[in-house]
PDB file of C-alpha atoms in Angstrom:
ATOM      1  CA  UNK A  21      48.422 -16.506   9.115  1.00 48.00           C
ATOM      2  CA  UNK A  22      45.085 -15.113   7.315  1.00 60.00           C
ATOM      3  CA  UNK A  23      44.914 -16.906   3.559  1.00 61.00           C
ATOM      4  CA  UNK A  24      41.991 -16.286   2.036  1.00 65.00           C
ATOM      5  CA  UNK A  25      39.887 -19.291   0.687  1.00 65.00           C
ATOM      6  CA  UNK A  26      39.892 -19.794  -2.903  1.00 68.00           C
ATOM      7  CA  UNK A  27      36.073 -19.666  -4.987  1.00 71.00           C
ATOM      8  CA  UNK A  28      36.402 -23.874  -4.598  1.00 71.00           C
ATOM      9  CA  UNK A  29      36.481 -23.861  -1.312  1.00 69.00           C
ATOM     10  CA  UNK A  30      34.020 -21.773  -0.551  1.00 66.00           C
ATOM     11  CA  UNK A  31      31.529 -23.805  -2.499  1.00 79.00           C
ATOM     12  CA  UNK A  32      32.470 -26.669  -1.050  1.00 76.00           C
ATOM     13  CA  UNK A  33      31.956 -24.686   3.020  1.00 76.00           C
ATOM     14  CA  UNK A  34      28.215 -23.888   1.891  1.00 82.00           C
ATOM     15  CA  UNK A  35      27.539 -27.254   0.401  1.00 85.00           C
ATOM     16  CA  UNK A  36      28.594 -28.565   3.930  1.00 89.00           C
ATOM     17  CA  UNK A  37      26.149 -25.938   5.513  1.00 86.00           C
ATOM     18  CA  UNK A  38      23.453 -26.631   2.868  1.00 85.00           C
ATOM     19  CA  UNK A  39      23.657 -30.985   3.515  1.00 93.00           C
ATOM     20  CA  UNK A  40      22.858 -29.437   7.454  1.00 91.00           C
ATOM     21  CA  UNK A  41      20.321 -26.832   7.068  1.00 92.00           C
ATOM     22  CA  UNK A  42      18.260 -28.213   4.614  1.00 93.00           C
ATOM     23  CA  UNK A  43      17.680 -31.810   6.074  1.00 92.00           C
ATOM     24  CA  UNK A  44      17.395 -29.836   9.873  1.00 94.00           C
ATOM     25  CA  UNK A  45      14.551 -27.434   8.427  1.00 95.00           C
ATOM     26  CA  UNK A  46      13.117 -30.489   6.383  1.00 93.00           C
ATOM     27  CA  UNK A  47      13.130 -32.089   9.701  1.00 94.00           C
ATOM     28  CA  UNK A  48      11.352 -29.721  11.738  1.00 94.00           C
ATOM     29  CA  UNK A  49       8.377 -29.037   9.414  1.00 92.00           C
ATOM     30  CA  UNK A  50       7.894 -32.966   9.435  1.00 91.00           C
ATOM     31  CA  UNK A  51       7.754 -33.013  13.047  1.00 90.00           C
ATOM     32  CA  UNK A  52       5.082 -29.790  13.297  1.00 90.00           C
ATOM     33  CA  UNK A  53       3.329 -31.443  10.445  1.00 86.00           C
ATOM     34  CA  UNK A  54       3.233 -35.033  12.235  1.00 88.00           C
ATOM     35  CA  UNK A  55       2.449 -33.330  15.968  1.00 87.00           C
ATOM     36  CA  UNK A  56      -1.119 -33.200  14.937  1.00 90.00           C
ATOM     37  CA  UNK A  57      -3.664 -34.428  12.167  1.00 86.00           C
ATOM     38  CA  UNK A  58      -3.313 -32.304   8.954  1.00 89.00           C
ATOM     39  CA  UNK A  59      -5.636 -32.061   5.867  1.00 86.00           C
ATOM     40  CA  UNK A  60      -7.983 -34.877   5.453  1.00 85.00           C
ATOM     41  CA  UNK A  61      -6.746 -36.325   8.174  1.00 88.00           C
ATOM     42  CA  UNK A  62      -7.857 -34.200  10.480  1.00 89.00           C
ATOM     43  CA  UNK A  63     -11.732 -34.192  10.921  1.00 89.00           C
ATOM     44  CA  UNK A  64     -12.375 -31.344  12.030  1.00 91.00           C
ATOM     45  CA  UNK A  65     -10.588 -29.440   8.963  1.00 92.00           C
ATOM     46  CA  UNK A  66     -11.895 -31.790   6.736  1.00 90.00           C
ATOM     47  CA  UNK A  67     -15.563 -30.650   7.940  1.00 90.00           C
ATOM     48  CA  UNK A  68     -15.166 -27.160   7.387  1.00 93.00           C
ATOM     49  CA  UNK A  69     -15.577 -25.113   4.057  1.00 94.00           C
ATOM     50  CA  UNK A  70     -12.675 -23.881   2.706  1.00 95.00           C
ATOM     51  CA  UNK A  71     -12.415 -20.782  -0.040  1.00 96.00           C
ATOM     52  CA  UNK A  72     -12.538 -21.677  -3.862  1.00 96.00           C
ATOM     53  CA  UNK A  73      -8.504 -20.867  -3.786  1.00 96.00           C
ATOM     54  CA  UNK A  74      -7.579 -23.681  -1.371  1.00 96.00           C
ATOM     55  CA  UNK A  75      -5.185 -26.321  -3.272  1.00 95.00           C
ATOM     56  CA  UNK A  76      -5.903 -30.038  -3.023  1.00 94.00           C
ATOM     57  CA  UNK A  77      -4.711 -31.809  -0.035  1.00 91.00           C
ATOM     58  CA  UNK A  78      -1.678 -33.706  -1.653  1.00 93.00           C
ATOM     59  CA  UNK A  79      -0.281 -29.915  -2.650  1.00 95.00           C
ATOM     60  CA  UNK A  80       0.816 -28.571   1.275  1.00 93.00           C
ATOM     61  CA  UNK A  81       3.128 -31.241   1.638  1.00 93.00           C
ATOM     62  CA  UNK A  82       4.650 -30.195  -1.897  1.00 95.00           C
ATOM     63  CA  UNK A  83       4.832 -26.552  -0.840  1.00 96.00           C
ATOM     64  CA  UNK A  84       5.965 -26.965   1.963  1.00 96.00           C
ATOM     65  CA  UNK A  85       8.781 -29.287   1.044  1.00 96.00           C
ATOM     66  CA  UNK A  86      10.096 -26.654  -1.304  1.00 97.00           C
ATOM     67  CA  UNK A  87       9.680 -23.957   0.575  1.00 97.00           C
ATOM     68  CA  UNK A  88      11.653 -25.348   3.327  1.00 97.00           C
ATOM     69  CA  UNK A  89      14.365 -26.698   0.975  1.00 97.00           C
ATOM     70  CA  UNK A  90      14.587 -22.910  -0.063  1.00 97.00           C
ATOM     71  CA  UNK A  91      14.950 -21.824   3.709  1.00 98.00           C
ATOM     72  CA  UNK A  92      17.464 -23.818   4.547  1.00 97.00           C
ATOM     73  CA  UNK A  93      19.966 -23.140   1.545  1.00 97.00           C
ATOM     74  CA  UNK A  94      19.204 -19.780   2.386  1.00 97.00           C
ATOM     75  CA  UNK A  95      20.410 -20.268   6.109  1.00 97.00           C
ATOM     76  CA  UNK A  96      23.416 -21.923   4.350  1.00 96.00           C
ATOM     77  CA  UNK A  97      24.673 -19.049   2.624  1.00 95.00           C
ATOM     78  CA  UNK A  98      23.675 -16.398   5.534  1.00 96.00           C
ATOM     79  CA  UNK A  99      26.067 -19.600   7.887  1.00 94.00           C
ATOM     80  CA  UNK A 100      28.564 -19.506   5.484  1.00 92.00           C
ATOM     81  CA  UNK A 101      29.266 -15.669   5.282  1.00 89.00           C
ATOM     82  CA  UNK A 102      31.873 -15.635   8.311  1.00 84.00           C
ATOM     83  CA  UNK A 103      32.732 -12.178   8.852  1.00 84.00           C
ATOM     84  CA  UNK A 104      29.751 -10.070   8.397  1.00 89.00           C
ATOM     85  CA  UNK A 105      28.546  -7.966  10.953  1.00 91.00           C
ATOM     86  CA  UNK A 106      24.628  -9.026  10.204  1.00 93.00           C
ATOM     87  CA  UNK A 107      24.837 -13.123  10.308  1.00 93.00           C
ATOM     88  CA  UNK A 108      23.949 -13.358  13.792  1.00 95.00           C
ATOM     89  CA  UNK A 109      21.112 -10.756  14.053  1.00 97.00           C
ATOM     90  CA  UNK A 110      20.162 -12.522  10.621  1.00 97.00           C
ATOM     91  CA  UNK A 111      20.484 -16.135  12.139  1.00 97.00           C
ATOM     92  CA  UNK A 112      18.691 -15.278  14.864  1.00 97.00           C
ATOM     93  CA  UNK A 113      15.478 -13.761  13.137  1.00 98.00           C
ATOM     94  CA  UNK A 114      15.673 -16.849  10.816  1.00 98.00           C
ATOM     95  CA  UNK A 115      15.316 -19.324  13.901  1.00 98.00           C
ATOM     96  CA  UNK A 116      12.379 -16.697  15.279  1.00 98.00           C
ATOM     97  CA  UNK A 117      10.331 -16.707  12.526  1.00 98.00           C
ATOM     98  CA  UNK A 118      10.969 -20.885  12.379  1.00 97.00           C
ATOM     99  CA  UNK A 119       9.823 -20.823  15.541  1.00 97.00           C
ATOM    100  CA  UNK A 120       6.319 -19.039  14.896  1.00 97.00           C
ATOM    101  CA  UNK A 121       6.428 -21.253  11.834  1.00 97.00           C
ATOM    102  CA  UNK A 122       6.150 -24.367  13.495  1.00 96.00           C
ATOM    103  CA  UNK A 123       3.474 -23.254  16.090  1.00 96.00           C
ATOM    104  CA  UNK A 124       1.152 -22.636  13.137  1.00 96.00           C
ATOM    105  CA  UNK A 125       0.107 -26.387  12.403  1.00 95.00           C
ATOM    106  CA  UNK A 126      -0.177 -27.274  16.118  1.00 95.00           C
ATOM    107  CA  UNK A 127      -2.142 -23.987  16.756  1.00 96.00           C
ATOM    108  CA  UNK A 128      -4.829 -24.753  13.791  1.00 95.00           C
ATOM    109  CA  UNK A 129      -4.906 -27.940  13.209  1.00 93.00           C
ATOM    110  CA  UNK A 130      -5.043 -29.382  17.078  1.00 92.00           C
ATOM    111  CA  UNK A 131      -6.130 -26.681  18.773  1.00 93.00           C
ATOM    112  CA  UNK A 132      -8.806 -25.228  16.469  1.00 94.00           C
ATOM    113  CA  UNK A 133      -7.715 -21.766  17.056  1.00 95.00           C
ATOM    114  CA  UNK A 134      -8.455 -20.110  13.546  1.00 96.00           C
ATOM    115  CA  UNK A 135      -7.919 -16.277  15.326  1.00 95.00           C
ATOM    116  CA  UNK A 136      -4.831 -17.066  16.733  1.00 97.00           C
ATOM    117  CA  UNK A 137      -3.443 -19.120  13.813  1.00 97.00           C
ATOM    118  CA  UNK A 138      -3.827 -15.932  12.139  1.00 97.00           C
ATOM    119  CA  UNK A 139      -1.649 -14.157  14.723  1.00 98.00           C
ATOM    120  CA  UNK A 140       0.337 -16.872  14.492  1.00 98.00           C
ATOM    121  CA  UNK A 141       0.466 -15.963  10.547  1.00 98.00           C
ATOM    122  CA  UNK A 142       0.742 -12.179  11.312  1.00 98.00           C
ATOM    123  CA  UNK A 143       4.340 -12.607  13.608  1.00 98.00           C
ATOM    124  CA  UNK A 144       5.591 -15.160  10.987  1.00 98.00           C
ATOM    125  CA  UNK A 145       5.040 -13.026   7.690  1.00 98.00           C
ATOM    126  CA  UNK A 146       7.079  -9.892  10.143  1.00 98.00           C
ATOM    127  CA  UNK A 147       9.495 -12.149  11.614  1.00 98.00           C
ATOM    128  CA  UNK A 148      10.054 -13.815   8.184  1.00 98.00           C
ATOM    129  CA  UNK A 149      10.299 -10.267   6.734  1.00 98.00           C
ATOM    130  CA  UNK A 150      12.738  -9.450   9.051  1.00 98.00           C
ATOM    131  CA  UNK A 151      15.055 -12.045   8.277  1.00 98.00           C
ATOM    132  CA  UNK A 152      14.807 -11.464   4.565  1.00 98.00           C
ATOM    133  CA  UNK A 153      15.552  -8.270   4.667  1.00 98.00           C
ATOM    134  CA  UNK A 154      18.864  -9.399   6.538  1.00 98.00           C
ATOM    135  CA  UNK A 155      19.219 -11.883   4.269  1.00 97.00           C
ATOM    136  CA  UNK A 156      19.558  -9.349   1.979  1.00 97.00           C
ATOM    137  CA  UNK A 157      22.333  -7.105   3.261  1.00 97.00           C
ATOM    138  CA  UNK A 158      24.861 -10.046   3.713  1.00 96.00           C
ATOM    139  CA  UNK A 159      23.496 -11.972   0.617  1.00 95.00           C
ATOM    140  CA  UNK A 160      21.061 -11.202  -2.179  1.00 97.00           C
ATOM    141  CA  UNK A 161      20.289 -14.105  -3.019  1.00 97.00           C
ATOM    142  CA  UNK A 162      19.973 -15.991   0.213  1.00 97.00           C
ATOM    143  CA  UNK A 163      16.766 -13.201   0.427  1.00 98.00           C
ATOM    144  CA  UNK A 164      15.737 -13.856  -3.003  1.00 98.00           C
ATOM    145  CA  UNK A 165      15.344 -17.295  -2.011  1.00 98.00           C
ATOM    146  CA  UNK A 166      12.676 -16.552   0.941  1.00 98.00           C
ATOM    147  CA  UNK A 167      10.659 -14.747  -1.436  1.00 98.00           C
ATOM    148  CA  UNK A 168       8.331 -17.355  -2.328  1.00 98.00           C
ATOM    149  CA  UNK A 169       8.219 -18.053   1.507  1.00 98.00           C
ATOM    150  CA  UNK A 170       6.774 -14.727   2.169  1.00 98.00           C
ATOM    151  CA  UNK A 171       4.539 -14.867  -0.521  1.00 98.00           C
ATOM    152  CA  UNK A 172       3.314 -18.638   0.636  1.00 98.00           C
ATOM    153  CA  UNK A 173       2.500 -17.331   4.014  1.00 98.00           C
ATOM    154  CA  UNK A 174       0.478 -14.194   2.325  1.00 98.00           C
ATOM    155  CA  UNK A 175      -1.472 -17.437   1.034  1.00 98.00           C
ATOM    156  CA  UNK A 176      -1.502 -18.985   4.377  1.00 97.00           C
ATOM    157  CA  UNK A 177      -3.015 -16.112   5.759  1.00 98.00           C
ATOM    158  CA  UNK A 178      -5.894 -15.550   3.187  1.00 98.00           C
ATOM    159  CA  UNK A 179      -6.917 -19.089   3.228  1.00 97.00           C
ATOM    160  CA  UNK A 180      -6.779 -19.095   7.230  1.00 97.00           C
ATOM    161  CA  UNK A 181      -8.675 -15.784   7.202  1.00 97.00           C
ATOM    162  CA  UNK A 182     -11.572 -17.152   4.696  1.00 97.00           C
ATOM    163  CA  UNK A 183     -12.128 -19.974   6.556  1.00 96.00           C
ATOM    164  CA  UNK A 184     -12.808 -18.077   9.695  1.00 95.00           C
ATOM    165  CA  UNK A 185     -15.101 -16.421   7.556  1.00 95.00           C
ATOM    166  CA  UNK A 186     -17.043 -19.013   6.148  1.00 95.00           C
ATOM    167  CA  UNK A 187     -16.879 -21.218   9.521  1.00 94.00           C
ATOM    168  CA  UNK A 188     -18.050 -18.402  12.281  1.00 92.00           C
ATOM    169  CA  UNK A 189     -17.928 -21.023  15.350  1.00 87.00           C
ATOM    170  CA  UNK A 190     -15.555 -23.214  13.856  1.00 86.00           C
ATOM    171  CA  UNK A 191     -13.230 -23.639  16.802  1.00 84.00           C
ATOM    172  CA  UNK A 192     -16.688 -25.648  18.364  1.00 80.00           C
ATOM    173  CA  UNK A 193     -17.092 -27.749  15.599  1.00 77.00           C
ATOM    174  CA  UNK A 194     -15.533 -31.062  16.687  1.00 57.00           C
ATOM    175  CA  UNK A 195     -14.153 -31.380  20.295  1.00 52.00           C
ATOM    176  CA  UNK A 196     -10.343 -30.659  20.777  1.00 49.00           C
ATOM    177  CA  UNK A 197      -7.579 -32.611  22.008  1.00 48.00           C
ATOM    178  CA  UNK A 198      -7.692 -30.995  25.257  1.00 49.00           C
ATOM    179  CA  UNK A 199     -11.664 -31.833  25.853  1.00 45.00           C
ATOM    180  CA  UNK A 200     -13.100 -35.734  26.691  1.00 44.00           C
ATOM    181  CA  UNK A 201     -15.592 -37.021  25.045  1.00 44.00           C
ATOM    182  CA  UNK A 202     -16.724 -39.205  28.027  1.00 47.00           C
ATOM    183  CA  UNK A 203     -20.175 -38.029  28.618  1.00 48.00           C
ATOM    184  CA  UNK A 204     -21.321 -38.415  32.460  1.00 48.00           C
TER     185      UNK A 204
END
């Protein structure tokens, strides 16, 4: 027997999804944020110089908290449309471009790699895309809600890109995880 669910009931199915993607996206950017030294914390971002446009330190967190919160209701609603023929292509370019989200900190910020973060930047702004743009043929708002998202990492990728700029041999500036510092 097929019984379609009433308006209440679907509310309450994408509240369940949104109390699961939300925290689990939360959760992730914490951990890529916490794998290596961020912001002033980290001393070898904190000795480079950074374009007039970069926000203060205690703003990334705040960003990135929102942004994230936006993601995952997103997911919700794309998790919660049972039935259409685009959730799991669309679920599956969401966890992609996650994916190349979370390499970004670990890739800059540890490894001192500002050419490859902005790779890194270039495969999450398309993978991102692509996921909005799936978003947006199962639900419009669910790709309304990336939006700022793609816009953030248009940021991300201008402030990456200027300080490769302004910090030619940057990647040299303070030794990386990988290197000792034991001199022989």
């Amino acid at each position: 027997m097929r019984e379609l669910a009433s308006k209440g009931q679907l509310q309450v199915a994408l509240l369940r999804w949104v109390m699961v993607t939300v925290p689990l996206v939360l959760f992730l950017g914490f951990l890529s944020a916490r794998s290596v030294p961020v912001g002033a914390l980290n001393s070898w971002y904190a000795a480079l110089t950074k374009p007039a446009l970069t926000p203060p330190d205690w703003a990334f967190p705040v960003a990135w908290t929102l942004l994230y919160v936006l993601m995952g209701v997103a997911l919700a609603m794309i998790l919660n449309a049972r039935g259409s023929a685009m959730r799991t292509p669309a679920i599956i370019a969401f966890a992609v471009q996650l994916a190349i989200n979370l390499a970004w900190t670990p890739v800059f910020f540890g490894m001192h790699r500002i050419n490859a973060a902005l790779l890194v930047i270039a495969a999450m702004f398309i993978a991102a895309a692509v996921a909005t743009l799936l978003f947006a043929r199962i639900r419009r708002t669910a790709a309304l809600l990336m939006l700022p998202y793609l816009a953030w990492i248009l940021f991300a990728g201008y402030l990456t890109y200027s300080i490769g700029v302004l910090n030619p041999g940057a990647e040299a500036l303070v030794p990386g995880a990988s290197s000792t510092q034991i001199l022989e």
